[in-house]
Amino acid sequence: MDKFLYFRTVDDEANDGVTGLKTNSPSSFMFRADDLVAMQPTHDARVTLYFKPALLTGHSTDAMRDTVTLNVTQGDTFEVMSAITDAIASPTRGHSDGFIVIADDVATTDALTGAVPAADSAVTPKYIHGSITSCANIIVNNPSGGFGIHEYYEVLDIGKGDSGDVAALLSVKIPAQAVLIEGAMVPVELAGNALGLCALHFHSASVAFDSAGAGTEWIGAGSAGTASIPDGDADLDSAAGVVGKAVHSGSIAKIARGAAETFISVVVQEDCSAMSGTPKLGVYVKWAGPAAVAV
């Protein structure tokens, strides 16, 4: 019997199938257990699962992994990964029908008149292990068969470096003939001290970590005109920075990349060689054209 792993990110069932519609971040998704290829802690309170692409088509090439990220109790990443593995390996432990709920955030039901439980009833979210606190996000890549409108989001660990150096790079590149539509940076975790101004650059070739960011600044205080919203850099400074305070590409014109590939990097805008802690920056990119491929 095939086994399937179920995930849902919305807390109100009425939003299931509405939130994330027509994006690569659906509100719920069910993967074949056999397509789970890896799990890893991506934070001391976060576990990411990697799957073979569920929507792979004959036109897709170099397909990226679909992912599900779970928020977990700090320090319990091992226990969560062990519980998921055990549930797949031992379906008789409450999963004999092959349907295995890994993380379902729903706490409010949506139902027809007369249904039990009734609509808007409070229910308890369901998790395969008590240390899972929520399903952070679901990323299902390649919905357009390789060509169309694409979105990508990745949380990057920001490294130390001199002002103007590359502190992190996206793990994907965008092939030629793409048009960059919009992008954003979102502080996810601040530095341990008062350092961490960052801008987002794009390049036509891969740039090494800790080398000079010689690309074009797309989002930040130095972008063309006063295009970014707000007009400034993403700030990971422990004192001045704010987790979740996004910087968007704003009014900058869409960028046709022509025959050039696109590589995205985070470039520090001050001397961050003494930066401490484990700062993290979420990077969002939206474009038209071919699907991204792993670098």
PDB file of N, CA, C and O in Angstrom, residues 3-7 33 36-40 47-51 68-72 76-91 93 95 100-103 127-130 132:
ATOM      1  N   LYS A   3       1.892   5.022   0.847  1.00  0.00           N
ATOM      2  CA  LYS A   3       1.689   5.861   2.020  1.00  0.00           C
ATOM      3  C   LYS A   3       1.821   7.324   1.594  1.00  0.00           C
ATOM      4  O   LYS A   3       2.641   7.659   0.732  1.00  0.00           O
ATOM      5  N   PHE A   4       1.030   8.173   2.227  1.00  0.00           N
ATOM      6  CA  PHE A   4       1.013   9.583   1.878  1.00  0.00           C
ATOM      7  C   PHE A   4       1.162  10.421   3.141  1.00  0.00           C
ATOM      8  O   PHE A   4       0.621  10.089   4.203  1.00  0.00           O
ATOM      9  N   LEU A   5       1.891  11.533   3.012  1.00  0.00           N
ATOM     10  CA  LEU A   5       2.153  12.445   4.127  1.00  0.00           C
ATOM     11  C   LEU A   5       1.385  13.738   3.903  1.00  0.00           C
ATOM     12  O   LEU A   5       1.518  14.376   2.853  1.00  0.00           O
ATOM     13  N   TYR A   6       0.592  14.123   4.899  1.00  0.00           N
ATOM     14  CA  TYR A   6      -0.298  15.280   4.758  1.00  0.00           C
ATOM     15  C   TYR A   6       0.191  16.448   5.615  1.00  0.00           C
ATOM     16  O   TYR A   6       0.575  16.271   6.782  1.00  0.00           O
ATOM     17  N   PHE A   7       0.125  17.662   5.013  1.00  0.00           N
ATOM     18  CA  PHE A   7       0.548  18.888   5.685  1.00  0.00           C
ATOM     19  C   PHE A   7      -0.479  19.985   5.402  1.00  0.00           C
ATOM     20  O   PHE A   7      -1.017  20.076   4.294  1.00  0.00           O
ATOM     21  N   ALA A  33       4.936   9.249   0.473  1.00  0.00           N
ATOM     22  CA  ALA A  33       6.022   9.026   1.431  1.00  0.00           C
ATOM     23  C   ALA A  33       7.294   8.585   0.729  1.00  0.00           C
ATOM     24  O   ALA A  33       8.405   8.931   1.151  1.00  0.00           O
ATOM     25  N   LEU A  36       9.825  11.301  -0.214  1.00  0.00           N
ATOM     26  CA  LEU A  36      10.631  11.995   0.797  1.00  0.00           C
ATOM     27  C   LEU A  36      12.084  11.547   0.659  1.00  0.00           C
ATOM     28  O   LEU A  36      12.396  10.365   0.811  1.00  0.00           O
ATOM     29  N   VAL A  37      12.983  12.490   0.356  1.00  0.00           N
ATOM     30  CA  VAL A  37      14.377  12.113   0.100  1.00  0.00           C
ATOM     31  C   VAL A  37      15.337  12.557   1.196  1.00  0.00           C
ATOM     32  O   VAL A  37      16.441  12.025   1.311  1.00  0.00           O
ATOM     33  N   ALA A  38      14.920  13.528   2.034  1.00  0.00           N
ATOM     34  CA  ALA A  38      15.833  14.004   3.074  1.00  0.00           C
ATOM     35  C   ALA A  38      15.077  14.854   4.082  1.00  0.00           C
ATOM     36  O   ALA A  38      14.009  15.400   3.792  1.00  0.00           O
ATOM     37  N   MET A  39      15.654  14.949   5.275  1.00  0.00           N
ATOM     38  CA  MET A  39      15.185  15.876   6.305  1.00  0.00           C
ATOM     39  C   MET A  39      16.419  16.467   6.965  1.00  0.00           C
ATOM     40  O   MET A  39      17.442  15.799   7.091  1.00  0.00           O
ATOM     41  N   GLN A  40      16.311  17.727   7.407  1.00  0.00           N
ATOM     42  CA  GLN A  40      17.420  18.327   8.142  1.00  0.00           C
ATOM     43  C   GLN A  40      16.925  19.475   9.015  1.00  0.00           C
ATOM     44  O   GLN A  40      15.936  20.138   8.678  1.00  0.00           O
ATOM     45  N   VAL A  47      12.582  22.195  11.211  1.00  0.00           N
ATOM     46  CA  VAL A  47      12.981  21.025  10.433  1.00  0.00           C
ATOM     47  C   VAL A  47      12.412  21.174   9.031  1.00  0.00           C
ATOM     48  O   VAL A  47      11.229  21.503   8.863  1.00  0.00           O
ATOM     49  N   THR A  48      13.236  20.942   8.011  1.00  0.00           N
ATOM     50  CA  THR A  48      12.781  20.999   6.630  1.00  0.00           C
ATOM     51  C   THR A  48      12.829  19.612   6.014  1.00  0.00           C
ATOM     52  O   THR A  48      13.824  18.894   6.142  1.00  0.00           O
ATOM     53  N   LEU A  49      11.721  19.225   5.351  1.00  0.00           N
ATOM     54  CA  LEU A  49      11.621  17.964   4.635  1.00  0.00           C
ATOM     55  C   LEU A  49      11.745  18.251   3.146  1.00  0.00           C
ATOM     56  O   LEU A  49      11.164  19.223   2.636  1.00  0.00           O
ATOM     57  N   TYR A  50      12.472  17.405   2.420  1.00  0.00           N
ATOM     58  CA  TYR A  50      12.704  17.578   0.990  1.00  0.00           C
ATOM     59  C   TYR A  50      12.079  16.411   0.232  1.00  0.00           C
ATOM     60  O   TYR A  50      12.298  15.241   0.579  1.00  0.00           O
ATOM     61  N   PHE A  51      11.312  16.742  -0.818  1.00  0.00           N
ATOM     62  CA  PHE A  51      10.613  15.734  -1.607  1.00  0.00           C
ATOM     63  C   PHE A  51      10.993  15.843  -3.087  1.00  0.00           C
ATOM     64  O   PHE A  51      11.313  16.932  -3.582  1.00  0.00           O
ATOM     65  N   VAL A  68       8.834  21.113   2.770  1.00  0.00           N
ATOM     66  CA  VAL A  68       7.907  21.470   3.835  1.00  0.00           C
ATOM     67  C   VAL A  68       8.763  21.824   5.055  1.00  0.00           C
ATOM     68  O   VAL A  68       9.654  21.056   5.429  1.00  0.00           O
ATOM     69  N   THR A  69       8.491  22.971   5.654  1.00  0.00           N
ATOM     70  CA  THR A  69       9.236  23.388   6.841  1.00  0.00           C
ATOM     71  C   THR A  69       8.308  23.358   8.052  1.00  0.00           C
ATOM     72  O   THR A  69       7.208  23.924   8.018  1.00  0.00           O
ATOM     73  N   LEU A  70       8.760  22.693   9.106  1.00  0.00           N
ATOM     74  CA  LEU A  70       8.004  22.566  10.342  1.00  0.00           C
ATOM     75  C   LEU A  70       8.672  23.380  11.438  1.00  0.00           C
ATOM     76  O   LEU A  70       9.894  23.310  11.604  1.00  0.00           O
ATOM     77  N   ASN A  71       7.881  24.135  12.177  1.00  0.00           N
ATOM     78  CA  ASN A  71       8.378  24.767  13.394  1.00  0.00           C
ATOM     79  C   ASN A  71       8.288  23.751  14.527  1.00  0.00           C
ATOM     80  O   ASN A  71       7.256  23.084  14.680  1.00  0.00           O
ATOM     81  N   VAL A  72       9.359  23.632  15.295  1.00  0.00           N
ATOM     82  CA  VAL A  72       9.402  22.621  16.355  1.00  0.00           C
ATOM     83  C   VAL A  72       9.949  23.246  17.635  1.00  0.00           C
ATOM     84  O   VAL A  72      10.536  24.330  17.632  1.00  0.00           O
ATOM     85  N   ASP A  76      14.458  19.914  19.691  1.00  0.00           N
ATOM     86  CA  ASP A  76      13.792  18.630  19.447  1.00  0.00           C
ATOM     87  C   ASP A  76      13.759  18.246  17.969  1.00  0.00           C
ATOM     88  O   ASP A  76      12.882  17.497  17.537  1.00  0.00           O
ATOM     89  N   THR A  77      14.687  18.740  17.187  1.00  0.00           N
ATOM     90  CA  THR A  77      14.681  18.416  15.761  1.00  0.00           C
ATOM     91  C   THR A  77      14.895  16.918  15.527  1.00  0.00           C
ATOM     92  O   THR A  77      14.256  16.315  14.666  1.00  0.00           O
ATOM     93  N   PHE A  78      15.789  16.308  16.291  1.00  0.00           N
ATOM     94  CA  PHE A  78      16.053  14.871  16.143  1.00  0.00           C
ATOM     95  C   PHE A  78      14.789  14.065  16.428  1.00  0.00           C
ATOM     96  O   PHE A  78      14.434  13.143  15.682  1.00  0.00           O
ATOM     97  N   GLU A  79      14.098  14.408  17.528  1.00  0.00           N
ATOM     98  CA  GLU A  79      12.900  13.660  17.923  1.00  0.00           C
ATOM     99  C   GLU A  79      11.811  13.745  16.857  1.00  0.00           C
ATOM    100  O   GLU A  79      11.113  12.760  16.584  1.00  0.00           O
ATOM    101  N   VAL A  80      11.657  14.920  16.248  1.00  0.00           N
ATOM    102  CA  VAL A  80      10.642  15.090  15.212  1.00  0.00           C
ATOM    103  C   VAL A  80      10.988  14.258  13.982  1.00  0.00           C
ATOM    104  O   VAL A  80      10.126  13.563  13.424  1.00  0.00           O
ATOM    105  N   MET A  81      12.243  14.306  13.542  1.00  0.00           N
ATOM    106  CA  MET A  81      12.637  13.519  12.380  1.00  0.00           C
ATOM    107  C   MET A  81      12.473  12.022  12.653  1.00  0.00           C
ATOM    108  O   MET A  81      12.051  11.260  11.781  1.00  0.00           O
ATOM    109  N   SER A  82      12.784  11.606  13.865  1.00  0.00           N
ATOM    110  CA  SER A  82      12.634  10.198  14.234  1.00  0.00           C
ATOM    111  C   SER A  82      11.170   9.774  14.204  1.00  0.00           C
ATOM    112  O   SER A  82      10.833   8.686  13.715  1.00  0.00           O
ATOM    113  N   ALA A  83      10.265  10.648  14.695  1.00  0.00           N
ATOM    114  CA  ALA A  83       8.839  10.315  14.709  1.00  0.00           C
ATOM    115  C   ALA A  83       8.276  10.195  13.298  1.00  0.00           C
ATOM    116  O   ALA A  83       7.451   9.315  13.015  1.00  0.00           O
ATOM    117  N   ILE A  84       8.705  11.071  12.394  1.00  0.00           N
ATOM    118  CA  ILE A  84       8.236  11.011  11.008  1.00  0.00           C
ATOM    119  C   ILE A  84       8.709   9.714  10.357  1.00  0.00           C
ATOM    120  O   ILE A  84       7.935   9.004   9.689  1.00  0.00           O
ATOM    121  N   THR A  85       9.966   9.379  10.565  1.00  0.00           N
ATOM    122  CA  THR A  85      10.509   8.136  10.003  1.00  0.00           C
ATOM    123  C   THR A  85       9.775   6.922  10.550  1.00  0.00           C
ATOM    124  O   THR A  85       9.440   5.984   9.811  1.00  0.00           O
ATOM    125  N   ASP A  86       9.495   6.923  11.857  1.00  0.00           N
ATOM    126  CA  ASP A  86       8.809   5.806  12.486  1.00  0.00           C
ATOM    127  C   ASP A  86       7.392   5.646  11.942  1.00  0.00           C
ATOM    128  O   ASP A  86       6.923   4.526  11.710  1.00  0.00           O
ATOM    129  N   ALA A  87       6.690   6.760  11.725  1.00  0.00           N
ATOM    130  CA  ALA A  87       5.330   6.692  11.199  1.00  0.00           C
ATOM    131  C   ALA A  87       5.282   6.109   9.794  1.00  0.00           C
ATOM    132  O   ALA A  87       4.368   5.355   9.443  1.00  0.00           O
ATOM    133  N   ILE A  88       6.283   6.447   8.983  1.00  0.00           N
ATOM    134  CA  ILE A  88       6.337   5.905   7.620  1.00  0.00           C
ATOM    135  C   ILE A  88       6.689   4.415   7.649  1.00  0.00           C
ATOM    136  O   ILE A  88       6.094   3.599   6.936  1.00  0.00           O
ATOM    137  N   ALA A  89       7.625   4.054   8.507  1.00  0.00           N
ATOM    138  CA  ALA A  89       8.090   2.660   8.554  1.00  0.00           C
ATOM    139  C   ALA A  89       7.093   1.732   9.236  1.00  0.00           C
ATOM    140  O   ALA A  89       7.092   0.523   8.975  1.00  0.00           O
ATOM    141  N   SER A  90       6.224   2.277  10.114  1.00  0.00           N
ATOM    142  CA  SER A  90       5.313   1.444  10.910  1.00  0.00           C
ATOM    143  C   SER A  90       3.881   1.937  10.752  1.00  0.00           C
ATOM    144  O   SER A  90       3.304   2.504  11.689  1.00  0.00           O
ATOM    145  N   PRO A  91       3.276   1.741   9.577  1.00  0.00           N
ATOM    146  CA  PRO A  91       1.929   2.273   9.340  1.00  0.00           C
ATOM    147  C   PRO A  91       0.867   1.659  10.233  1.00  0.00           C
ATOM    148  O   PRO A  91      -0.216   2.213  10.382  1.00  0.00           O
ATOM    149  N   ARG A  93       0.853   1.616  13.293  1.00  0.00           N
ATOM    150  CA  ARG A  93       0.732   2.425  14.512  1.00  0.00           C
ATOM    151  C   ARG A  93      -0.207   3.601  14.276  1.00  0.00           C
ATOM    152  O   ARG A  93       0.157   4.767  14.392  1.00  0.00           O
ATOM    153  N   HIS A  95      -1.776   4.290  11.384  1.00  0.00           N
ATOM    154  CA  HIS A  95      -1.762   4.824  10.025  1.00  0.00           C
ATOM    155  C   HIS A  95      -1.946   3.696   9.010  1.00  0.00           C
ATOM    156  O   HIS A  95      -1.356   3.709   7.945  1.00  0.00           O
ATOM    157  N   ILE A 100      -1.062   9.597   6.438  1.00  0.00           N
ATOM    158  CA  ILE A 100      -0.325   9.959   7.642  1.00  0.00           C
ATOM    159  C   ILE A 100      -0.303  11.478   7.776  1.00  0.00           C
ATOM    160  O   ILE A 100       0.280  12.182   6.937  1.00  0.00           O
ATOM    161  N   VAL A 101      -0.952  11.983   8.812  1.00  0.00           N
ATOM    162  CA  VAL A 101      -0.953  13.429   9.069  1.00  0.00           C
ATOM    163  C   VAL A 101       0.335  13.778   9.815  1.00  0.00           C
ATOM    164  O   VAL A 101       0.541  13.343  10.947  1.00  0.00           O
ATOM    165  N   ILE A 102       1.193  14.552   9.167  1.00  0.00           N
ATOM    166  CA  ILE A 102       2.429  14.995   9.804  1.00  0.00           C
ATOM    167  C   ILE A 102       2.204  16.301  10.560  1.00  0.00           C
ATOM    168  O   ILE A 102       2.622  16.451  11.713  1.00  0.00           O
ATOM    169  N   ALA A 103       1.533  17.255   9.913  1.00  0.00           N
ATOM    170  CA  ALA A 103       1.283  18.548  10.564  1.00  0.00           C
ATOM    171  C   ALA A 103       0.040  19.176   9.965  1.00  0.00           C
ATOM    172  O   ALA A 103       0.003  19.484   8.767  1.00  0.00           O
ATOM    173  N   TYR A 127      -0.484  16.806  15.047  1.00  0.00           N
ATOM    174  CA  TYR A 127       0.930  16.700  14.695  1.00  0.00           C
ATOM    175  C   TYR A 127       1.432  15.297  15.023  1.00  0.00           C
ATOM    176  O   TYR A 127       0.994  14.695  16.021  1.00  0.00           O
ATOM    177  N   ILE A 128       2.348  14.806  14.207  1.00  0.00           N
ATOM    178  CA  ILE A 128       2.868  13.461  14.395  1.00  0.00           C
ATOM    179  C   ILE A 128       3.708  13.343  15.654  1.00  0.00           C
ATOM    180  O   ILE A 128       3.903  12.256  16.192  1.00  0.00           O
ATOM    181  N   HIS A 129       4.201  14.480  16.146  1.00  0.00           N
ATOM    182  CA  HIS A 129       4.991  14.508  17.383  1.00  0.00           C
ATOM    183  C   HIS A 129       4.642  15.771  18.161  1.00  0.00           C
ATOM    184  O   HIS A 129       4.405  16.833  17.570  1.00  0.00           O
ATOM    185  N   GLY A 130       4.608  15.661  19.469  1.00  0.00           N
ATOM    186  CA  GLY A 130       4.213  16.767  20.316  1.00  0.00           C
ATOM    187  C   GLY A 130       5.118  17.975  20.253  1.00  0.00           C
ATOM    188  O   GLY A 130       4.739  19.062  20.689  1.00  0.00           O
ATOM    189  N   ILE A 132       6.198  19.348  17.443  1.00  0.00           N
ATOM    190  CA  ILE A 132       5.867  20.181  16.283  1.00  0.00           C
ATOM    191  C   ILE A 132       4.881  21.238  16.739  1.00  0.00           C
ATOM    192  O   ILE A 132       3.837  20.923  17.310  1.00  0.00           O
TER     193      ILE A 132
END
